Short mmCIF file of C-alpha atoms in Angstrom, two decimals:
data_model
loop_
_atom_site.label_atom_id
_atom_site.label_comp_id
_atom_site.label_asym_id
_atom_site.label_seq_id
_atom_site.Cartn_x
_atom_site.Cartn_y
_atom_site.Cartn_z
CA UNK A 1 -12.33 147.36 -44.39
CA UNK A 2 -15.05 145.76 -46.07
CA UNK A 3 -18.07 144.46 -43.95
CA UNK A 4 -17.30 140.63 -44.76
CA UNK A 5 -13.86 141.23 -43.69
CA UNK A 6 -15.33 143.00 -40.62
CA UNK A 7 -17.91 139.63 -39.57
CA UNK A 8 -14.57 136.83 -40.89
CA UNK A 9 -12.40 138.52 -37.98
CA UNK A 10 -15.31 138.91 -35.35
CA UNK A 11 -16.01 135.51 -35.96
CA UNK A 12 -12.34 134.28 -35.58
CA UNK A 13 -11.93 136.36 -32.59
CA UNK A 14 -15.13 134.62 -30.57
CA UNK A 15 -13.89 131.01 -31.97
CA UNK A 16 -10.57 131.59 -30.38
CA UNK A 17 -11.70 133.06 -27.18
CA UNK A 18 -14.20 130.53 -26.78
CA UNK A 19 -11.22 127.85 -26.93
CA UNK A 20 -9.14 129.93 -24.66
CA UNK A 21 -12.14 129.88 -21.99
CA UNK A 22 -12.94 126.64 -22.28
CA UNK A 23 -8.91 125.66 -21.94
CA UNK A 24 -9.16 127.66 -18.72
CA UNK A 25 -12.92 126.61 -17.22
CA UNK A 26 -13.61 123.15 -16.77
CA UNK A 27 -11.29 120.36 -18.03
CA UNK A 28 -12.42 118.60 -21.67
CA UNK A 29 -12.44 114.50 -21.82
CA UNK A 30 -10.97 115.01 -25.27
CA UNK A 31 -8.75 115.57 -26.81
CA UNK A 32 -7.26 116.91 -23.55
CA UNK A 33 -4.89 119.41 -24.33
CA UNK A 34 -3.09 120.79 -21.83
CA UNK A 35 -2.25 117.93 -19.90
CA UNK A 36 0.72 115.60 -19.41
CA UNK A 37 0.65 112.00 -21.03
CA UNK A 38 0.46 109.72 -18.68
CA UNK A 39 2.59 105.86 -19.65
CA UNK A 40 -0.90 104.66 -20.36
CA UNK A 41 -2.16 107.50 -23.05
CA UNK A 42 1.21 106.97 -25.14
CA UNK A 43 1.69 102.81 -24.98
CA UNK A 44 -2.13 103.43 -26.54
CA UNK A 45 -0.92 105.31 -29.36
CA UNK A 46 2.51 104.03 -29.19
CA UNK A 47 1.71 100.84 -31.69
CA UNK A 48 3.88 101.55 -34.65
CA UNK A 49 4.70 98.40 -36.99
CA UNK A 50 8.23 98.10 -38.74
CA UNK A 51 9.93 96.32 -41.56
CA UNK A 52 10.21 93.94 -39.29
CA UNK A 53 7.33 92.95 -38.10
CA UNK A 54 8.85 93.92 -34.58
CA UNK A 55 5.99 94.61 -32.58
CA UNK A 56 3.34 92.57 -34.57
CA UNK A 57 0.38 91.01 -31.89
CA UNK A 58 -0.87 87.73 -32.07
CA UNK A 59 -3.42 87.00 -34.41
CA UNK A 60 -3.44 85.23 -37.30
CA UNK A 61 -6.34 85.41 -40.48
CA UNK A 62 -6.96 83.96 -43.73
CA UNK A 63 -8.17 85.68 -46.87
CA UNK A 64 -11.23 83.71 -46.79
CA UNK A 65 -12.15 85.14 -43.30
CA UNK A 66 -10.72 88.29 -44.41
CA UNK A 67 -12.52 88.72 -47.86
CA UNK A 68 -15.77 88.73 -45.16
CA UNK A 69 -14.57 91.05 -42.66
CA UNK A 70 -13.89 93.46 -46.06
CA UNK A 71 -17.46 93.15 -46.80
CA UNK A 72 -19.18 94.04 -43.68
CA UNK A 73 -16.63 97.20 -42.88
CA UNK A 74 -14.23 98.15 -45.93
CA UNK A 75 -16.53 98.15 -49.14
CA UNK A 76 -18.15 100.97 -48.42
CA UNK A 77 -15.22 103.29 -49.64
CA UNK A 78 -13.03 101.08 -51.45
CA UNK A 79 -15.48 98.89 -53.72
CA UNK A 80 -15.42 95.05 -54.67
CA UNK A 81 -12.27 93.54 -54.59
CA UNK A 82 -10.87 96.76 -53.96
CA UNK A 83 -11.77 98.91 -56.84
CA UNK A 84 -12.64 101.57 -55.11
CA UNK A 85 -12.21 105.33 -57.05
CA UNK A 86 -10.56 107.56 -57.64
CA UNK A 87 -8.71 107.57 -54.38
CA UNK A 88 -9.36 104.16 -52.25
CA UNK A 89 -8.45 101.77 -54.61
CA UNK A 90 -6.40 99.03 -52.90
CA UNK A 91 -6.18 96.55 -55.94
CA UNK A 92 -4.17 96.86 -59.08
CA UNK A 93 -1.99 98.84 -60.44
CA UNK A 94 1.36 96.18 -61.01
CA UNK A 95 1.82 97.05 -64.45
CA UNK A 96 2.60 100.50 -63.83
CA UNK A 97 5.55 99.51 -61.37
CA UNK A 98 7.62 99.75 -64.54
CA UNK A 99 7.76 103.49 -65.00
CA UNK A 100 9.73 106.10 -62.58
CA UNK A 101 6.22 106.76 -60.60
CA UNK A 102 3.44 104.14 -60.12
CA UNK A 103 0.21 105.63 -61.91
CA UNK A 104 -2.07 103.64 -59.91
CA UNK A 105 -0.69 103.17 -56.14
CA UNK A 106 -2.78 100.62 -53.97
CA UNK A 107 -1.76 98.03 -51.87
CA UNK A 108 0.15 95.79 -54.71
CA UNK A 109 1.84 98.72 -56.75
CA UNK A 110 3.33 100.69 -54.14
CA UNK A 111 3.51 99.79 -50.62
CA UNK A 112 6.95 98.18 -49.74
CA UNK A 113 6.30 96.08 -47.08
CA UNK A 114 3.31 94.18 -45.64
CA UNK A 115 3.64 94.99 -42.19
CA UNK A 116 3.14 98.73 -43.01
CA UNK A 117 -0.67 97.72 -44.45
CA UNK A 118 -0.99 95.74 -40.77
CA UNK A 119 -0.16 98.88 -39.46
CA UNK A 120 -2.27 101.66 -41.26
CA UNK A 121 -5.12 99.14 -41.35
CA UNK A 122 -4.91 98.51 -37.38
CA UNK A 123 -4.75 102.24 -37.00
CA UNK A 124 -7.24 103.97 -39.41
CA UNK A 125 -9.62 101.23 -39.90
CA UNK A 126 -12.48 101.51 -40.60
CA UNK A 127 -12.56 105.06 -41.06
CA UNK A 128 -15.48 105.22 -38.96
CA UNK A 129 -14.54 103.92 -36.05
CA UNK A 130 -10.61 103.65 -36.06
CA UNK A 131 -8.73 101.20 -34.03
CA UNK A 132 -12.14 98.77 -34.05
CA UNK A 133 -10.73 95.78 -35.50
CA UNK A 134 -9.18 92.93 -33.65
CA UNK A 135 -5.86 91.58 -34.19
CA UNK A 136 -7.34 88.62 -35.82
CA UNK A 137 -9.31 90.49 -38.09
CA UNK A 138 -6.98 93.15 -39.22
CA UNK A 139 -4.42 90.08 -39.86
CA UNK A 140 -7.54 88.71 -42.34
CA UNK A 141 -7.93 91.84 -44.24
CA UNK A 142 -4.40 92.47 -44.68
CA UNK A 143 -4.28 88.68 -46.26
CA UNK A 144 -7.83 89.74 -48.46
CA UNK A 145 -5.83 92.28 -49.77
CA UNK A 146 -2.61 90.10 -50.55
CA UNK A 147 -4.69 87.40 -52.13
CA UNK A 148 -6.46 90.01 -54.52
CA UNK A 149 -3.55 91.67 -55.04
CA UNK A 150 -1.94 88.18 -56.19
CA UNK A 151 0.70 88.56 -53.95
CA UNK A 152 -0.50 85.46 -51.50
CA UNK A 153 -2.57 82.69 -52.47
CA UNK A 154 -5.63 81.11 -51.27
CA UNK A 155 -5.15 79.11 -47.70
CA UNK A 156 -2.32 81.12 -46.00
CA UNK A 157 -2.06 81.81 -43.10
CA UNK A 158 -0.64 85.25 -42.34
CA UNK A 159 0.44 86.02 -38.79
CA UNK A 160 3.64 88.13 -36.97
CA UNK A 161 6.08 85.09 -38.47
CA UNK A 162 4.77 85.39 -42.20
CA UNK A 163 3.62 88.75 -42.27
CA UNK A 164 7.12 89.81 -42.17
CA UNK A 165 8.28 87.55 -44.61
CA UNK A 166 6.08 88.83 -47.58
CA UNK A 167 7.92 89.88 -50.47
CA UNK A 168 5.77 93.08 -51.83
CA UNK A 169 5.99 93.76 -55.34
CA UNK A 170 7.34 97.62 -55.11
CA UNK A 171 9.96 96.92 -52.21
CA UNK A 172 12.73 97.94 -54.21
CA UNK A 173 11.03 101.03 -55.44
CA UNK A 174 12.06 103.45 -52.27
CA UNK A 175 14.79 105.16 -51.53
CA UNK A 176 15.52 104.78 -47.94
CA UNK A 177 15.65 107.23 -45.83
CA UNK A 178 18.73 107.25 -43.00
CA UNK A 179 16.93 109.03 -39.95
CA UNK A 180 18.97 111.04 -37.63
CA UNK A 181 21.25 112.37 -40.39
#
């Protein structure tokens, strides 16, 4: 056995023991394994957005107030108007909805349905500090990203009635997916 393979499995041994002690010393605030959910942990996390729209708080938010909110918090990694590259695009990309696989996937080439960008924007926004946005605001960036998507237009008003509603330009390009079966 070679001495680098010698110092990788040392080093893997005192990681994992270290875990083990400190799973069986004194309790750790996070991310607490080891313990049972309690109602309140899981209704925290338990904030998952249909189709539907079933589930969607109140709120409401324009692309105006949205376009700001994406300025102070979202252009950072994904760029003016959403040009972000290679990866956090969020703009563009319609014209490739004609072939088999969308070349370019952001927000108006291949997500089916609005509520689902209400829902991963809610969740994993900002990527610094997840979950930091209020209703109102992540309703304003979802409609930013509409608007320059041209899938809404300037002045509407998206909210848990409309959001639903919103007609996105790859719904049809799934194939859905019968849970259970």
């Amino acid at each position: 056995m070679s001495m680098r393979s010698l110092v990788a499995i040392t080093l893997a041994i005192l990681a994992f023991g270290g875990l083990a002690m400190a799973a069986g010393g004194t309790r750790v605030a996070h991310p607490a394994l080891g313990r049972t959910a309690t109602t309140e942990d899981v209704a925290a996390w338990d904030v998952s957005i249909g189709p539907d729209g079933k589930g969607l708080p109140p709120g409401r938010g324009t692309a105006e107030t949205g376009e700001a909110v994406y300025l102070a918090k979202c252009v950072g990694c994904h760029g003016e108007k959403g040009a972000g590259k290679p990866n956090d695009r969020l703009a563009g990309g319609r014209e490739t909805l004609a072939s088999d696989q969308p070349a370019v996937k952001t927000v108006g080439s291949y997500w089916p349905y609005a509520t689902t960008i209400f829902d991963y924007v809610r969740r994993a926004m900002p990527i610094n500090e997840p979950k930091s946005l209020t209703h109102d605001e992540v309703y304003a960036v979802v409609a930013y990203l509409l608007k320059i998507n041209g899938i809404i237009s300037d002045g509407e008003i998206i909210d848990a009635q409309s959001l639903p509603r919103i007609k996105m330009p790859n719904r049809e390009g799934f194939v859905p997916f019968a849970r259970g079966q």
